[in-house]
């Protein structure tokens, strides 16, 4: 499972990854949105889970970047 976020949402994504790894015992990694866009999706396929945390306004840069990650 991959989790991703930017700014304060990166902290939330990292904490989510930790909770999933501890509770469900699934391999989990947390990245910033920029890191995900620069290659971290290559090692994953349609069986991988991706959770993007984006709590900012719709017109925020981080929210637009989150949309790009989901499109990728």
Short mmCIF file of N, CA and C in Angstrom, two decimals, residues 1-71:
data_model
loop_
_atom_site.label_atom_id
_atom_site.label_comp_id
_atom_site.label_asym_id
_atom_site.label_seq_id
_atom_site.Cartn_x
_atom_site.Cartn_y
_atom_site.Cartn_z
N UNK A 1 0.84 -1.17 0.00
CA UNK A 1 0.00 0.00 0.00
C UNK A 1 0.88 1.23 0.00
N UNK A 2 0.52 2.20 -0.83
CA UNK A 2 1.19 3.49 -0.85
C UNK A 2 0.26 4.53 -0.26
N UNK A 3 0.80 5.41 0.56
CA UNK A 3 0.04 6.57 1.00
C UNK A 3 0.83 7.80 0.59
N UNK A 4 0.12 8.87 0.27
CA UNK A 4 0.80 10.08 -0.20
C UNK A 4 0.04 11.32 0.23
N UNK A 5 0.79 12.38 0.45
CA UNK A 5 0.21 13.67 0.80
C UNK A 5 1.27 14.74 0.67
N UNK A 6 0.85 16.00 0.75
CA UNK A 6 1.78 17.13 0.66
C UNK A 6 1.56 18.04 1.85
N UNK A 7 2.64 18.68 2.29
CA UNK A 7 2.54 19.59 3.43
C UNK A 7 2.05 18.84 4.67
N UNK A 8 1.07 19.40 5.38
CA UNK A 8 0.56 18.72 6.58
C UNK A 8 -0.07 17.36 6.26
N UNK A 9 -0.57 17.21 5.03
CA UNK A 9 -1.17 15.94 4.64
C UNK A 9 -0.13 14.83 4.51
N UNK A 10 1.13 15.19 4.28
CA UNK A 10 2.20 14.18 4.23
C UNK A 10 2.37 13.53 5.60
N UNK A 11 2.20 14.31 6.66
CA UNK A 11 2.29 13.76 8.02
C UNK A 11 1.15 12.77 8.25
N UNK A 12 -0.03 13.13 7.82
CA UNK A 12 -1.19 12.25 7.96
C UNK A 12 -1.00 10.98 7.14
N UNK A 13 -0.47 11.10 5.93
CA UNK A 13 -0.23 9.93 5.08
C UNK A 13 0.80 9.01 5.72
N UNK A 14 1.84 9.59 6.30
CA UNK A 14 2.87 8.78 6.97
C UNK A 14 2.29 8.05 8.18
N UNK A 15 1.45 8.73 8.93
CA UNK A 15 0.82 8.11 10.11
C UNK A 15 -0.14 7.00 9.68
N UNK A 16 -0.89 7.22 8.60
CA UNK A 16 -1.78 6.18 8.07
C UNK A 16 -0.98 4.94 7.66
N UNK A 17 0.14 5.15 6.98
CA UNK A 17 0.98 4.02 6.58
C UNK A 17 1.46 3.24 7.80
N UNK A 18 1.85 3.93 8.84
CA UNK A 18 2.29 3.28 10.06
C UNK A 18 1.18 2.46 10.69
N UNK A 19 -0.02 3.03 10.77
CA UNK A 19 -1.15 2.32 11.38
C UNK A 19 -1.54 1.08 10.58
N UNK A 20 -1.53 1.17 9.26
CA UNK A 20 -1.86 0.01 8.42
C UNK A 20 -0.79 -1.07 8.59
N UNK A 21 0.47 -0.67 8.61
CA UNK A 21 1.56 -1.64 8.78
C UNK A 21 1.47 -2.34 10.13
N UNK A 22 1.15 -1.57 11.17
CA UNK A 22 1.06 -2.16 12.51
C UNK A 22 -0.20 -2.99 12.70
N UNK A 23 -1.33 -2.47 12.23
CA UNK A 23 -2.61 -3.14 12.48
C UNK A 23 -2.90 -4.27 11.52
N UNK A 24 -2.84 -3.98 10.24
CA UNK A 24 -3.18 -4.99 9.23
C UNK A 24 -1.97 -5.81 8.79
N UNK A 25 -0.79 -5.35 9.20
CA UNK A 25 0.47 -6.03 8.85
C UNK A 25 0.65 -6.16 7.34
N UNK A 26 0.32 -5.09 6.64
CA UNK A 26 0.52 -5.01 5.20
C UNK A 26 1.76 -4.17 4.92
N UNK A 27 2.54 -4.55 3.92
CA UNK A 27 3.67 -3.70 3.54
C UNK A 27 3.14 -2.33 3.08
N UNK A 28 3.66 -1.28 3.67
CA UNK A 28 3.14 0.06 3.41
C UNK A 28 4.28 1.06 3.31
N UNK A 29 4.14 2.02 2.41
CA UNK A 29 5.12 3.10 2.27
C UNK A 29 4.38 4.42 2.18
N UNK A 30 4.98 5.46 2.74
CA UNK A 30 4.42 6.80 2.66
C UNK A 30 5.39 7.70 1.91
N UNK A 31 4.84 8.50 1.00
CA UNK A 31 5.65 9.41 0.19
C UNK A 31 4.95 10.76 0.09
N UNK A 32 5.71 11.76 -0.31
CA UNK A 32 5.09 13.02 -0.68
C UNK A 32 4.50 12.86 -2.07
N UNK A 33 3.57 13.71 -2.42
CA UNK A 33 2.95 13.63 -3.75
C UNK A 33 4.00 13.77 -4.85
N UNK A 34 4.95 14.66 -4.66
CA UNK A 34 5.99 14.85 -5.67
C UNK A 34 6.80 13.58 -5.89
N UNK A 35 7.14 12.87 -4.82
CA UNK A 35 7.91 11.63 -4.96
C UNK A 35 7.12 10.57 -5.70
N UNK A 36 5.84 10.47 -5.43
CA UNK A 36 5.01 9.48 -6.13
C UNK A 36 5.00 9.77 -7.62
N UNK A 37 4.88 11.05 -7.98
CA UNK A 37 4.85 11.42 -9.40
C UNK A 37 6.18 11.18 -10.10
N UNK A 38 7.26 11.08 -9.35
CA UNK A 38 8.57 10.90 -9.96
C UNK A 38 9.07 9.47 -9.90
N UNK A 39 8.16 8.51 -9.93
CA UNK A 39 8.60 7.15 -10.15
C UNK A 39 8.19 6.07 -9.18
N UNK A 40 7.60 6.39 -8.05
CA UNK A 40 7.31 5.35 -7.07
C UNK A 40 6.13 4.47 -7.46
N UNK A 41 5.39 4.82 -8.50
CA UNK A 41 4.28 3.97 -8.94
C UNK A 41 4.76 2.84 -9.85
N UNK A 42 6.00 2.93 -10.34
CA UNK A 42 6.52 1.94 -11.28
C UNK A 42 6.52 0.54 -10.70
N UNK A 43 6.83 0.40 -9.43
CA UNK A 43 6.92 -0.91 -8.80
C UNK A 43 5.58 -1.48 -8.35
N UNK A 44 4.49 -0.83 -8.74
CA UNK A 44 3.17 -1.27 -8.29
C UNK A 44 2.29 -1.61 -9.48
N UNK A 45 1.26 -2.40 -9.21
CA UNK A 45 0.34 -2.79 -10.27
C UNK A 45 -1.10 -2.62 -9.78
N UNK A 46 -2.04 -3.20 -10.50
CA UNK A 46 -3.45 -3.01 -10.17
C UNK A 46 -3.87 -3.69 -8.87
N UNK A 47 -2.97 -4.46 -8.26
CA UNK A 47 -3.27 -5.08 -6.96
C UNK A 47 -2.78 -4.23 -5.79
N UNK A 48 -2.06 -3.16 -6.09
CA UNK A 48 -1.55 -2.27 -5.06
C UNK A 48 -2.61 -1.25 -4.68
N UNK A 49 -2.60 -0.86 -3.42
CA UNK A 49 -3.52 0.18 -2.95
C UNK A 49 -2.79 1.51 -2.89
N UNK A 50 -3.50 2.58 -3.23
CA UNK A 50 -2.96 3.93 -3.15
C UNK A 50 -3.97 4.79 -2.41
N UNK A 51 -3.52 5.42 -1.34
CA UNK A 51 -4.36 6.35 -0.60
C UNK A 51 -3.71 7.72 -0.66
N UNK A 52 -4.45 8.70 -1.16
CA UNK A 52 -3.95 10.07 -1.24
C UNK A 52 -4.73 10.92 -0.24
N UNK A 53 -4.00 11.64 0.60
CA UNK A 53 -4.61 12.53 1.58
C UNK A 53 -4.50 13.95 1.03
N UNK A 54 -5.65 14.59 0.79
CA UNK A 54 -5.68 15.95 0.27
C UNK A 54 -6.82 16.70 0.95
N UNK A 55 -6.48 17.49 1.96
CA UNK A 55 -7.51 18.17 2.74
C UNK A 55 -7.59 19.66 2.46
N UNK A 56 -6.78 20.15 1.53
CA UNK A 56 -6.77 21.58 1.25
C UNK A 56 -7.87 22.02 0.31
N UNK A 57 -7.92 23.32 0.02
CA UNK A 57 -8.91 23.84 -0.91
C UNK A 57 -8.72 23.25 -2.31
N UNK A 58 -9.79 23.22 -3.08
CA UNK A 58 -9.76 22.62 -4.42
C UNK A 58 -8.74 23.30 -5.32
N UNK A 59 -8.54 24.60 -5.17
CA UNK A 59 -7.62 25.32 -6.04
C UNK A 59 -6.18 25.36 -5.53
N UNK A 60 -5.89 24.66 -4.45
CA UNK A 60 -4.53 24.65 -3.90
C UNK A 60 -3.60 23.80 -4.77
N UNK A 61 -2.33 24.16 -4.77
CA UNK A 61 -1.34 23.43 -5.56
C UNK A 61 -1.30 21.96 -5.14
N UNK A 62 -1.32 21.70 -3.84
CA UNK A 62 -1.25 20.31 -3.35
C UNK A 62 -2.47 19.51 -3.81
N UNK A 63 -3.62 20.12 -3.85
CA UNK A 63 -4.82 19.42 -4.29
C UNK A 63 -4.74 19.10 -5.78
N UNK A 64 -4.22 20.03 -6.56
CA UNK A 64 -4.03 19.76 -8.00
C UNK A 64 -3.01 18.64 -8.20
N UNK A 65 -1.96 18.65 -7.39
CA UNK A 65 -0.94 17.61 -7.47
C UNK A 65 -1.53 16.26 -7.09
N UNK A 66 -2.40 16.24 -6.09
CA UNK A 66 -3.08 15.00 -5.69
C UNK A 66 -3.91 14.46 -6.85
N UNK A 67 -4.57 15.33 -7.59
CA UNK A 67 -5.35 14.90 -8.75
C UNK A 67 -4.46 14.28 -9.81
N UNK A 68 -3.25 14.84 -9.98
CA UNK A 68 -2.30 14.28 -10.94
C UNK A 68 -1.83 12.89 -10.51
N UNK A 69 -1.60 12.72 -9.22
CA UNK A 69 -1.19 11.40 -8.71
C UNK A 69 -2.29 10.38 -8.98
N UNK A 70 -3.52 10.74 -8.70
CA UNK A 70 -4.63 9.81 -8.93
C UNK A 70 -4.81 9.49 -10.41
N UNK A 71 -4.57 10.46 -11.27
CA UNK A 71 -4.67 10.23 -12.71
C UNK A 71 -3.56 9.29 -13.18
#
